[in-house]
XYZ file of C-alpha atoms in Angstrom:
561
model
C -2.043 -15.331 -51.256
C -1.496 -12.256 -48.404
C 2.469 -11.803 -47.512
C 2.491 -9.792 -43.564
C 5.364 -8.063 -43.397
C 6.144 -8.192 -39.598
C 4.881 -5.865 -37.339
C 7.313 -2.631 -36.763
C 7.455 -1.195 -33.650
C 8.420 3.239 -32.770
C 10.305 4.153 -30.096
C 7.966 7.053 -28.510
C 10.096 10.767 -29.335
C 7.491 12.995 -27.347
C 10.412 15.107 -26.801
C 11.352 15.479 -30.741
C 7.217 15.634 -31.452
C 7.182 19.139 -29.268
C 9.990 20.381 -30.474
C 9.717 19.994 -34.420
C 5.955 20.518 -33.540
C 5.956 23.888 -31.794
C 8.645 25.485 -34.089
C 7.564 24.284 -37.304
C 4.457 22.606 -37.186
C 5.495 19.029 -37.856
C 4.076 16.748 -35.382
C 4.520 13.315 -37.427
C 6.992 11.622 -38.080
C 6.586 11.553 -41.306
C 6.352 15.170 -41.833
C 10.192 15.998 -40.216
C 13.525 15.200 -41.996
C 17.246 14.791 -41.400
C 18.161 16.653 -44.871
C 19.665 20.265 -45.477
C 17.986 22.842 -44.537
C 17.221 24.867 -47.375
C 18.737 28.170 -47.908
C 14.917 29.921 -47.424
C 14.747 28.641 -44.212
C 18.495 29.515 -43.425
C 17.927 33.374 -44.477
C 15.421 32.903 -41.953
C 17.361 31.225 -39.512
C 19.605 34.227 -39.864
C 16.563 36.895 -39.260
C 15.555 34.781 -36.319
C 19.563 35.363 -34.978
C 19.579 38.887 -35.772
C 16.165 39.778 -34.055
C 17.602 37.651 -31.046
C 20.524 40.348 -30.803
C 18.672 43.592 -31.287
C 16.124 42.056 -28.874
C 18.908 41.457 -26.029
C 20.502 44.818 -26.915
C 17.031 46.647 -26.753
C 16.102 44.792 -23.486
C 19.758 45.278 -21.792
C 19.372 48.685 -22.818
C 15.645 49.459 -20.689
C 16.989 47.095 -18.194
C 19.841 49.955 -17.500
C 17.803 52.983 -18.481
C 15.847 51.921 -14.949
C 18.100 54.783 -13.330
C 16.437 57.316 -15.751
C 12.799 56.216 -16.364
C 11.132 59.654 -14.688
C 13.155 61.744 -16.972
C 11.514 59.679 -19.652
C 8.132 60.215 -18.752
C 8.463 63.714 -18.686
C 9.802 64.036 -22.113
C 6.210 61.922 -22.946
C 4.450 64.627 -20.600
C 6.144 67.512 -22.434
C 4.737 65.250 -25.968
C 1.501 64.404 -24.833
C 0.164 67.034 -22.017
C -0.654 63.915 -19.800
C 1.431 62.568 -17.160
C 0.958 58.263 -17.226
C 4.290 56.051 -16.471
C 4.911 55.112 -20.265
C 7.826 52.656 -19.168
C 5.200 50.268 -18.408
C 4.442 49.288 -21.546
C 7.164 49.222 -23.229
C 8.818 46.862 -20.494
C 5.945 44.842 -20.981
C 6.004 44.239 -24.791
C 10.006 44.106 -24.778
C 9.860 41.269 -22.186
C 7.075 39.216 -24.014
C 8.889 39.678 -27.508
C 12.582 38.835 -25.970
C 11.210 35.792 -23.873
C 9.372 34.883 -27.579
C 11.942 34.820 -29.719
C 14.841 33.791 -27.117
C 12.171 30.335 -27.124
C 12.589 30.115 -30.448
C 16.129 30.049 -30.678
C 16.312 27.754 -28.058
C 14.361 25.257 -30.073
C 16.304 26.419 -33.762
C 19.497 25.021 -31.493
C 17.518 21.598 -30.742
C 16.902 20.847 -33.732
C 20.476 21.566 -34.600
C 21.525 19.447 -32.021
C 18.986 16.226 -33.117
C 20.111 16.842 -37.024
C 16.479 18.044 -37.615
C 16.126 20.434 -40.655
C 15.004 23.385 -40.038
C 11.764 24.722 -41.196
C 10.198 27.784 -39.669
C 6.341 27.897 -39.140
C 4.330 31.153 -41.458
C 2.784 31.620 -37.796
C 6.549 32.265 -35.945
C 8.034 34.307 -39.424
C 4.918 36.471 -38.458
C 6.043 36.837 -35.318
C 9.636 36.901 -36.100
C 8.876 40.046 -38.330
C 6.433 41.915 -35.650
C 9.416 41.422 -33.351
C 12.215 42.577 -35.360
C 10.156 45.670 -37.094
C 8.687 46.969 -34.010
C 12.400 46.615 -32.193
C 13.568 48.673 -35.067
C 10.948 51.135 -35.188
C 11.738 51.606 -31.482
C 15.549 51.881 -31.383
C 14.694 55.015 -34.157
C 12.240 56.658 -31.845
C 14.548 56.734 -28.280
C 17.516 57.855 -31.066
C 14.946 60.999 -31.814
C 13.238 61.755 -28.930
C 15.981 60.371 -26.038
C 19.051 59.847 -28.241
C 21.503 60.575 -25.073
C 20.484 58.197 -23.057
C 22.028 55.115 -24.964
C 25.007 56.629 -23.492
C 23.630 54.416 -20.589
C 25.091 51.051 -22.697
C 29.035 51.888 -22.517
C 28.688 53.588 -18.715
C 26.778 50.294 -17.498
C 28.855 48.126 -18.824
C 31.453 49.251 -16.454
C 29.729 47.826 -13.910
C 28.556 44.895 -15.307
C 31.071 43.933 -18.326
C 33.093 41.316 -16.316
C 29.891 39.681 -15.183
C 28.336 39.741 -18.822
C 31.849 38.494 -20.053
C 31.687 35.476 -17.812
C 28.183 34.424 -18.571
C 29.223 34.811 -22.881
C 32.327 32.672 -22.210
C 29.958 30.216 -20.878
C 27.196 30.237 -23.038
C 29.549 29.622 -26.168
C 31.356 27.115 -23.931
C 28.316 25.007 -23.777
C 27.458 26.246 -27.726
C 30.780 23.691 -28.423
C 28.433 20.786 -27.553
C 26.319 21.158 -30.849
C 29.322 22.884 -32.518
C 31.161 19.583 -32.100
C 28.547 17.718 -32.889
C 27.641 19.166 -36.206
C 31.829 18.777 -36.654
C 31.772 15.030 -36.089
C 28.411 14.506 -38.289
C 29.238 16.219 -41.323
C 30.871 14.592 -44.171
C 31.766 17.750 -46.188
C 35.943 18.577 -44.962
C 35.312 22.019 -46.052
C 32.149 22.177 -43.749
C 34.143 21.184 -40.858
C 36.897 23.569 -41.570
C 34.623 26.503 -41.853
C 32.424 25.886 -38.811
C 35.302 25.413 -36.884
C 37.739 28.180 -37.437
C 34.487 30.314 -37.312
C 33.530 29.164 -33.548
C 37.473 29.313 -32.365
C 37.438 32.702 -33.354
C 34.353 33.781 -31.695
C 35.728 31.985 -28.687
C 39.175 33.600 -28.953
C 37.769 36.856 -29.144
C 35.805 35.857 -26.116
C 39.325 34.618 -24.599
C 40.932 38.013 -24.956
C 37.936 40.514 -24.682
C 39.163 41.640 -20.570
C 41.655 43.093 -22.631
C 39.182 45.739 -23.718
C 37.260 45.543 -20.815
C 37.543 49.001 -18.270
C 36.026 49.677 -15.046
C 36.822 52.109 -12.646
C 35.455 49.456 -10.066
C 38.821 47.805 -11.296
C 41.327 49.188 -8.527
C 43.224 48.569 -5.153
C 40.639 48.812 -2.810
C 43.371 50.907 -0.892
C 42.961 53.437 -3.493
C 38.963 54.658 -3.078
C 38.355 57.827 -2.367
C 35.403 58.998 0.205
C 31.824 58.231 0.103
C 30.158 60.839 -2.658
C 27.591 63.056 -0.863
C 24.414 63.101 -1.781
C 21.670 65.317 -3.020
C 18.431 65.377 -2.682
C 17.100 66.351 -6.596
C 13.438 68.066 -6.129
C 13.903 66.798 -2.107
C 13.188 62.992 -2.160
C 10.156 63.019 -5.668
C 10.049 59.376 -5.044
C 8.340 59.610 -1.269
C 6.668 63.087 -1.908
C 5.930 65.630 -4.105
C 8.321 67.459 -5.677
C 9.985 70.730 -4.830
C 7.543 71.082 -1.715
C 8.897 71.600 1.644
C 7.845 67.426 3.012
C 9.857 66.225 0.022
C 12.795 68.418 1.366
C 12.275 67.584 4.572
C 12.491 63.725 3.683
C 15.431 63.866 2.330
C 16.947 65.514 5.237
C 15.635 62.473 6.556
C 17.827 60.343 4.356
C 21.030 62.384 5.254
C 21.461 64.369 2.057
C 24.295 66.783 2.179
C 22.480 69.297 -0.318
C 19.021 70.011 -1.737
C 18.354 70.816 -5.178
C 15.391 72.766 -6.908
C 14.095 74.510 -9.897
C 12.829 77.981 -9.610
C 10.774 80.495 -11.094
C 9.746 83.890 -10.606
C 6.002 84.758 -9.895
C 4.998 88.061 -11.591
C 5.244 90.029 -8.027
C 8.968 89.054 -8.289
C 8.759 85.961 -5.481
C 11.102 83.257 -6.479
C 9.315 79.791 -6.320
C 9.629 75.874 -6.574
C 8.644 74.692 -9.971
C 10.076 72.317 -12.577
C 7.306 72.576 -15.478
C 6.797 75.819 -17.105
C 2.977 75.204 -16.560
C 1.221 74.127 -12.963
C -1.098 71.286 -14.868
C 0.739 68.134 -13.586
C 2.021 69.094 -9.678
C -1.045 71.506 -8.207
C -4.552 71.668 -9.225
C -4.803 74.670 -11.196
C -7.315 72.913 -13.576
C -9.502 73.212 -10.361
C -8.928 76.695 -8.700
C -7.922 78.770 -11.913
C -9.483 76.476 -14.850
C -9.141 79.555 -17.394
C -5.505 79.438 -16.684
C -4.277 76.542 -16.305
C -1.753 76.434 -19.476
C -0.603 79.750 -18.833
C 3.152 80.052 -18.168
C 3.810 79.033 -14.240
C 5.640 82.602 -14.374
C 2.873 84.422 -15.079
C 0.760 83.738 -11.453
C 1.890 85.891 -8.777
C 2.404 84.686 -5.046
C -1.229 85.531 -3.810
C -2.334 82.748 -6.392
C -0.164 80.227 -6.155
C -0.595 80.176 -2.448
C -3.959 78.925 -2.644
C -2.621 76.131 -5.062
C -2.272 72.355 -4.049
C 0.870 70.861 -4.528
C 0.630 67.156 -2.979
C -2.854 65.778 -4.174
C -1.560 65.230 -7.617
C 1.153 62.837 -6.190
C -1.797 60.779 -3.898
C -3.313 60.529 -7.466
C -0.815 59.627 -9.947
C 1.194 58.073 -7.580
C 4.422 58.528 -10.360
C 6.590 56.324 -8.582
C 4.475 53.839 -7.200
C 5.201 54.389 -3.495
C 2.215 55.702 -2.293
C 1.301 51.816 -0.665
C 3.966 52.416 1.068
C 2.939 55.818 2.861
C 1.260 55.565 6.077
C -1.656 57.226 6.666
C 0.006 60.441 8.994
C 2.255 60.844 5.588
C -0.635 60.672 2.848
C -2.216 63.490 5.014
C 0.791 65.688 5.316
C 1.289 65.248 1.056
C -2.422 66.024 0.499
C -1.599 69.073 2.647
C 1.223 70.536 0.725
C 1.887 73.732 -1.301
C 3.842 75.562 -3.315
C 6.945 75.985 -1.547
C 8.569 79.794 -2.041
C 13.110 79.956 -2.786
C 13.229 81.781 0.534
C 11.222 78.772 2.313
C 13.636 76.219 1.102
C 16.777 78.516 2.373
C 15.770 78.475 5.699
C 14.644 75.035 5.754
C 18.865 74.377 4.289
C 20.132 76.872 6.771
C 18.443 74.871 9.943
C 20.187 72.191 8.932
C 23.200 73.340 7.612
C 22.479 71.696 3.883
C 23.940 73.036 0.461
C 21.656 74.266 -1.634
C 21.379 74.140 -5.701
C 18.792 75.761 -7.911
C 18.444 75.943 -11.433
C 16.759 79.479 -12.206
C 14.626 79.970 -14.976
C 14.571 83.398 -16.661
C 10.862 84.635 -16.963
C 9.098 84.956 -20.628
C 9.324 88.064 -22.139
C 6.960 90.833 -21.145
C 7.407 89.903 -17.541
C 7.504 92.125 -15.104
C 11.059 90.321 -13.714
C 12.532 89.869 -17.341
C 15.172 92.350 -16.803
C 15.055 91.923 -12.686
C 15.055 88.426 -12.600
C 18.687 87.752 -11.034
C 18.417 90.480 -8.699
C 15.271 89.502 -7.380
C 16.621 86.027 -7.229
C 19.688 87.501 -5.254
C 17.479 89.382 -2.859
C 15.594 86.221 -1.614
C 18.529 84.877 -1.217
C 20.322 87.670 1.311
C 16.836 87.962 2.995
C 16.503 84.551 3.791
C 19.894 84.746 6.190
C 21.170 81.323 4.595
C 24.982 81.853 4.887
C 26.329 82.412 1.753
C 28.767 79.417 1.493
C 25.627 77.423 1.529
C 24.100 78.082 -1.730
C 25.580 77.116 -5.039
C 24.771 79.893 -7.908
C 24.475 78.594 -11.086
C 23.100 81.149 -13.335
C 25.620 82.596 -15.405
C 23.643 85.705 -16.409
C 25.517 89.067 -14.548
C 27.902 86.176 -12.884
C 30.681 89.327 -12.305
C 27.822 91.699 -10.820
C 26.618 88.614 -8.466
C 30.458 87.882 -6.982
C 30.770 91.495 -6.187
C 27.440 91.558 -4.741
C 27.502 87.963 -2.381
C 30.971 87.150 -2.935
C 30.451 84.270 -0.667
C 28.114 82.320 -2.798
C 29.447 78.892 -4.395
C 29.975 79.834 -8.150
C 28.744 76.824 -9.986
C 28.243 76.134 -13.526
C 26.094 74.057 -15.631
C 27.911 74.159 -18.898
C 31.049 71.768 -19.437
C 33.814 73.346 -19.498
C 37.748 72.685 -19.276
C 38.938 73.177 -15.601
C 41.549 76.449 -17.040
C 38.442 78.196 -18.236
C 36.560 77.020 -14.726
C 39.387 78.838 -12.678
C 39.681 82.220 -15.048
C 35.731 82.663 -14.198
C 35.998 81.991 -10.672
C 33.673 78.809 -10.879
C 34.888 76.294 -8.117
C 31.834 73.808 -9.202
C 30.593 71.987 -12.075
C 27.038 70.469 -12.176
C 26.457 67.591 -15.260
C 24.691 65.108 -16.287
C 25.818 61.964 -15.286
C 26.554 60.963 -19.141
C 28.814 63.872 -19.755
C 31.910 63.335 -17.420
C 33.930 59.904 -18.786
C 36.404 58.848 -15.622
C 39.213 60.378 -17.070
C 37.343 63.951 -17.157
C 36.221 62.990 -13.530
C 39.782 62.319 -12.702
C 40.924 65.399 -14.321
C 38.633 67.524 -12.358
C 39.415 66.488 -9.343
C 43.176 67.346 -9.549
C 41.753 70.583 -10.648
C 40.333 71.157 -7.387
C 36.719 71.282 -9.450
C 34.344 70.077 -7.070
C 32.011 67.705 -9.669
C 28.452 67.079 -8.762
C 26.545 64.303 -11.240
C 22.677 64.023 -11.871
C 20.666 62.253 -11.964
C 22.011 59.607 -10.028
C 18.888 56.925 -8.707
C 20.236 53.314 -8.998
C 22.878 51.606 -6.500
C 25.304 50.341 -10.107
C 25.774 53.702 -11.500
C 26.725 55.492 -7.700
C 29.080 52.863 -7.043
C 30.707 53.606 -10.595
C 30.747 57.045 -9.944
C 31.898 56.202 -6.619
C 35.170 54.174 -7.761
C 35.453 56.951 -10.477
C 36.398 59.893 -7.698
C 33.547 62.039 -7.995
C 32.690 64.303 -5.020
C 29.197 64.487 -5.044
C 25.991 63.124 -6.856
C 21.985 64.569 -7.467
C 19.586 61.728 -6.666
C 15.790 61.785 -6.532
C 16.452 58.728 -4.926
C 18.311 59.460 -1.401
C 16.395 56.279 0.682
C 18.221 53.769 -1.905
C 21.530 55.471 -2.076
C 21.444 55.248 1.876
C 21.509 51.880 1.735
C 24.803 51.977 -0.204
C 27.678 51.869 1.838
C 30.510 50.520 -0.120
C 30.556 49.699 -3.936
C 28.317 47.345 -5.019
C 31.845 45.531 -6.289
C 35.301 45.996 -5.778
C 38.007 43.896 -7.313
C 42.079 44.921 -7.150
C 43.650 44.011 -10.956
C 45.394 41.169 -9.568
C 42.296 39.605 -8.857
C 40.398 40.528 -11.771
C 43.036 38.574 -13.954
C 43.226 35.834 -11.687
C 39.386 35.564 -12.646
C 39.568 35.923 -16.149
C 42.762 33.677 -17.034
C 40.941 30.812 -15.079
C 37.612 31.100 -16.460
C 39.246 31.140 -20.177
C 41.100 27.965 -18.987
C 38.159 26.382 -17.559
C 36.123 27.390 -20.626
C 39.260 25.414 -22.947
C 39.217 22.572 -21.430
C 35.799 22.041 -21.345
C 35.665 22.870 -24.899
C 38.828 19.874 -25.936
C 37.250 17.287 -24.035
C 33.470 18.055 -25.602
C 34.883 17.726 -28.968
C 37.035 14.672 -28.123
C 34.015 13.105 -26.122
C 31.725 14.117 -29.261
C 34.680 12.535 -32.170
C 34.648 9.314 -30.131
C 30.775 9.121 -29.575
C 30.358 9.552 -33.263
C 33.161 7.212 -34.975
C 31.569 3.906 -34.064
C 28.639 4.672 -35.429
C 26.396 6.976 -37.841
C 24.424 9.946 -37.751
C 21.919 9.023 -35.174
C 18.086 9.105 -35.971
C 16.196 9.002 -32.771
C 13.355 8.170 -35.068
C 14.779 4.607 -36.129
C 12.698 1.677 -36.400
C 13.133 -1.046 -33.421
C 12.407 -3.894 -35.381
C 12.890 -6.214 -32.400
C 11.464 -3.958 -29.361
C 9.176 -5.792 -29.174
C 10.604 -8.742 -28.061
C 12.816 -6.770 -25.472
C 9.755 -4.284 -24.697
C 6.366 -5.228 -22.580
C 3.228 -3.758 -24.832
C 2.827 -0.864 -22.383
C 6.247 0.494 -23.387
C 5.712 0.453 -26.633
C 3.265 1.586 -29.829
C 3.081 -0.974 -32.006
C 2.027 -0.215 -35.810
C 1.132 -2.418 -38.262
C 3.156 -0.480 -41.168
C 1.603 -2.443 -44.183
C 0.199 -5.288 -45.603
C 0.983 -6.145 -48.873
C -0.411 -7.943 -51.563
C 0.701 -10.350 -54.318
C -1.523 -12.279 -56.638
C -0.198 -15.523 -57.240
C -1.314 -17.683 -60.596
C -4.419 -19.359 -60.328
């Protein structure tokens, strides 16, 4: 005799297949399960969290570095000998290993949510690993190589630390869904204790972080201080080539207050326009001297360097990628240029009435200018007939012999120092970094009557922190952006800052009561869900096309013959 056992009909859980099925590989049913996860998978739950973090920390961190990404490639030029924009792919890997593993916590939390145990595929702890070890091996490499820039992190965050606080406080907020959840499911007390009191204290810290929180973009909008001017860093590098008289002239273009260069001294004693110690990367020595092109850019008098290109290279390599944006009159006055002389640049400033900054480097020894080099320097500068209260000196080799020689010069110095020892040298200016002055320093400064200039200064955030911060002046290789900045990016008076932040924590509280009274109710009428129950009687409430019906099994009795 055959006993059926009725048919049983599976509610369809395409939803549940893809996610069980893409994280861990379990695409039947009978393959997933509403037990425990073990503490294996847990350790690796934990990796998976702790990659996640680095990951967002690594990515926030080239996100911001944006404003600094040709000083980066330069420190790979000075490495490698080859100019190539090596920001490219490391934005490209970060983003594919962020977007990876930020899926994969999105679909850990799903399963949370469904009361799915978790149980990471071999394939993703591969990939989990890859992540996490070449994160790693790339946080120690910027720490060696471009340690001060992660001095970007705390000086961004002034601009963007209410913002970021907002979007955490909401992101938990919504985190209370699951948290309650997992709350009303559990029948341990001691588990519901523990994951409680350990969310309400990530959330109160979330609550009360403003407190913390300092931005000079923070203030009475009564109390900003005048536009910072602007200089144009190497001209305008971005648009044309740098340190040649059309990337000067562009920046003039941009209404720049000040120009600033790096000079060198040819071996006939001419002052000239050159950041690198060699000529390799911005003329084509390789093609007009190829014997010397690594030899020191010092060591070429002016005859030679004349007969130098100094714009081709930038048609080439195209280092900012701007040259599509060129028109066809500009691309032929770049492929035109040369190397521009100290005494050309003055002249071009003095037409226009335009500071100018250089930073001069002392020859190698054995030069013909080793011992000269500041005098020569000083004699280009009288002979050009730039006025004197144009042109910031920053040298402080034979500083006392200079003031008695051009007392009119701008004394400016390159070293930080405390505004007392500023005013005993006579130094009236102070050129940094923009990592090296905090807001209080800035502040100080200016009551000092020390007129601080900033470099390098490219993105529209860090000039309108700077800008709420007091200082006087920035360096930009980026003048056509900063243009387009005439007001902080944000301004918000303290009144109105806490006006925001007590109503989003109050918004954020309530929320979070009635999801864990909504969730306590759901729950207490009935159990732990398991969206992969068995509708025994769907079928007689379903059509066929709405359903997959199964015969489960048939089983078998003998009965007595």
């Amino acid at each position: 005799m055959v006993k059926h056992q009725p048919l049983q009909v599976y509610e369809r859980q395409l939803c549940l297949s893809c996610i069980t099925g893409i994280y861990g590989c379990r695409w039947k049913r009978y393959q997933r399960s509403h037990d425990d996860t073990t503490k294996w998978e847990l350790l690796w739950s934990l990796i998976l969290l702790l990659t996640f973090c680095l990951l967002l920390v690594w990515f926030y961190f080239w996100w911001e570095a944006h404003n600094d990404y040709n000083e980066f490639n330069w420190f790979l030029y000075n490495r490698s000998g080859e100019w190539s924009d090596g920001t490219v792919p490391i934005l490209a890997t970060t983003a594919a290993g962020f977007t990876y593993i930020a899926f994969l916590m999105v679909l850990a939390l799903c399963h949370i949510a469904l009361g799915q145990q978790l149980n990471l595929h071999w394939l993703h702890k591969i990939g989990v690993t890859v992540a996490l070890l070449t994160t790693i091996a790339g946080v120690i490499s910027v720490n060696q190589t471009w340690g001060q820039e992660w001095d970007v992190i705390p000086i961004s965050l002034q601009a963007t630390g209410p913002f970021l606080h907002i979007g955490a406080l909401a992101a938990v907020t919504a985190l209370s869904w699951i948290v309650a959840g997992q709350v009303a499911r559990a029948e341990k007390p001691m588990f519901q204790v523990v994951v409680v009191l350990l969310y309400l204290s990530v959330l109160l810290g979330l609550y009360v972080m403003p407190l913390y929180i300092t931005s000079p973009c923070i203030m009475e909008p009564t109390s900003l201080k005048p536009r910072p001017d602007v200089i144009g860093h190497q001209g305008a590098p971005m648009l044309a080539p740098e340190n040649t008289l059309w990337s000067f002239q562009r920046a003039l273009q941009m209404n720049v207050t000040g120009l600033e260069a790096d000079v060198a001294i040819s071996m006939d004693g001419v002052p000239f326009l050159m950041h690198d110690h060699t000529l390799r990367r911005t003329t084509d020595v390789e093609k007009v001297f190829p014997d010397r092109q690594m030899d020191e850019a010092s060591l070429f008098n002016w005859t030679d360097l004349q007969q130098l290109n100094a714009g081709q290279w930038f048609l080439k390599d195209d280092p900012f990628w701007m040259v599509h944006t060129l028109s066809p009159h500009e691309k032929t006055l770049i492929a035109n240029q040369s190397v521009c002389s100290l005494e050309q640049l003055l002249k071009l400033a003095s037409y226009h009435n335009s500071t100018v900054v250089f930073r001069l480097r002392r020859p190698p020894p054995g030069h013909p200018c080793y011992h000269s080099w500041i005098n020569d320097t000083l004699h280009a500068v009288q002979q050009s007939g730039v006025p004197q209260s144009l042109v910031m000196w920053t040298p402080d080799e034979d500083r006392a012999q200079v003031r008695q020689l051009a007392p009119g010069l701008i004394q400016t110095s390159v070293e930080k120092r405390s505004p007392q020892s500023l005013h005993q040298s006579g130094i009236s200016r102070l050129l940094l970094r923009y990592n090296q002055a905090s807001t209080q320093e800035i502040s100080n400064f200016s009551e000092s009557h020390i007129n601080l200039t900033l470099y390098t200064v490219n993105e529209p955030w860090l000039y309108s922190v700077l800008w709420c911060s007091g200082v006087s002046s920035v360096s930009s290789e980026a003048p056509h952006i900063l243009k387009k900045v005439p007001y902080p990016i944000w301004l918000m008076g303290p009144h109105e800052y806490c006006l925001m932040w007590v109503s989003a924590d109050l918004i954020s509280f309530a929320v979070v009561i009635g999801i864990f009274i909504f969730q306590k109710y759901r729950m207490s009428g009935m159990r732990s869900y398991n969206p992969e129950q068995i509708m025994l009687s769907a079928a007689v409430r379903r059509s066929s096309r709405d359903i997959s019906v199964m015969k489960e099994k048939l089983i078998f009795s003998g009965q007595p013959q």
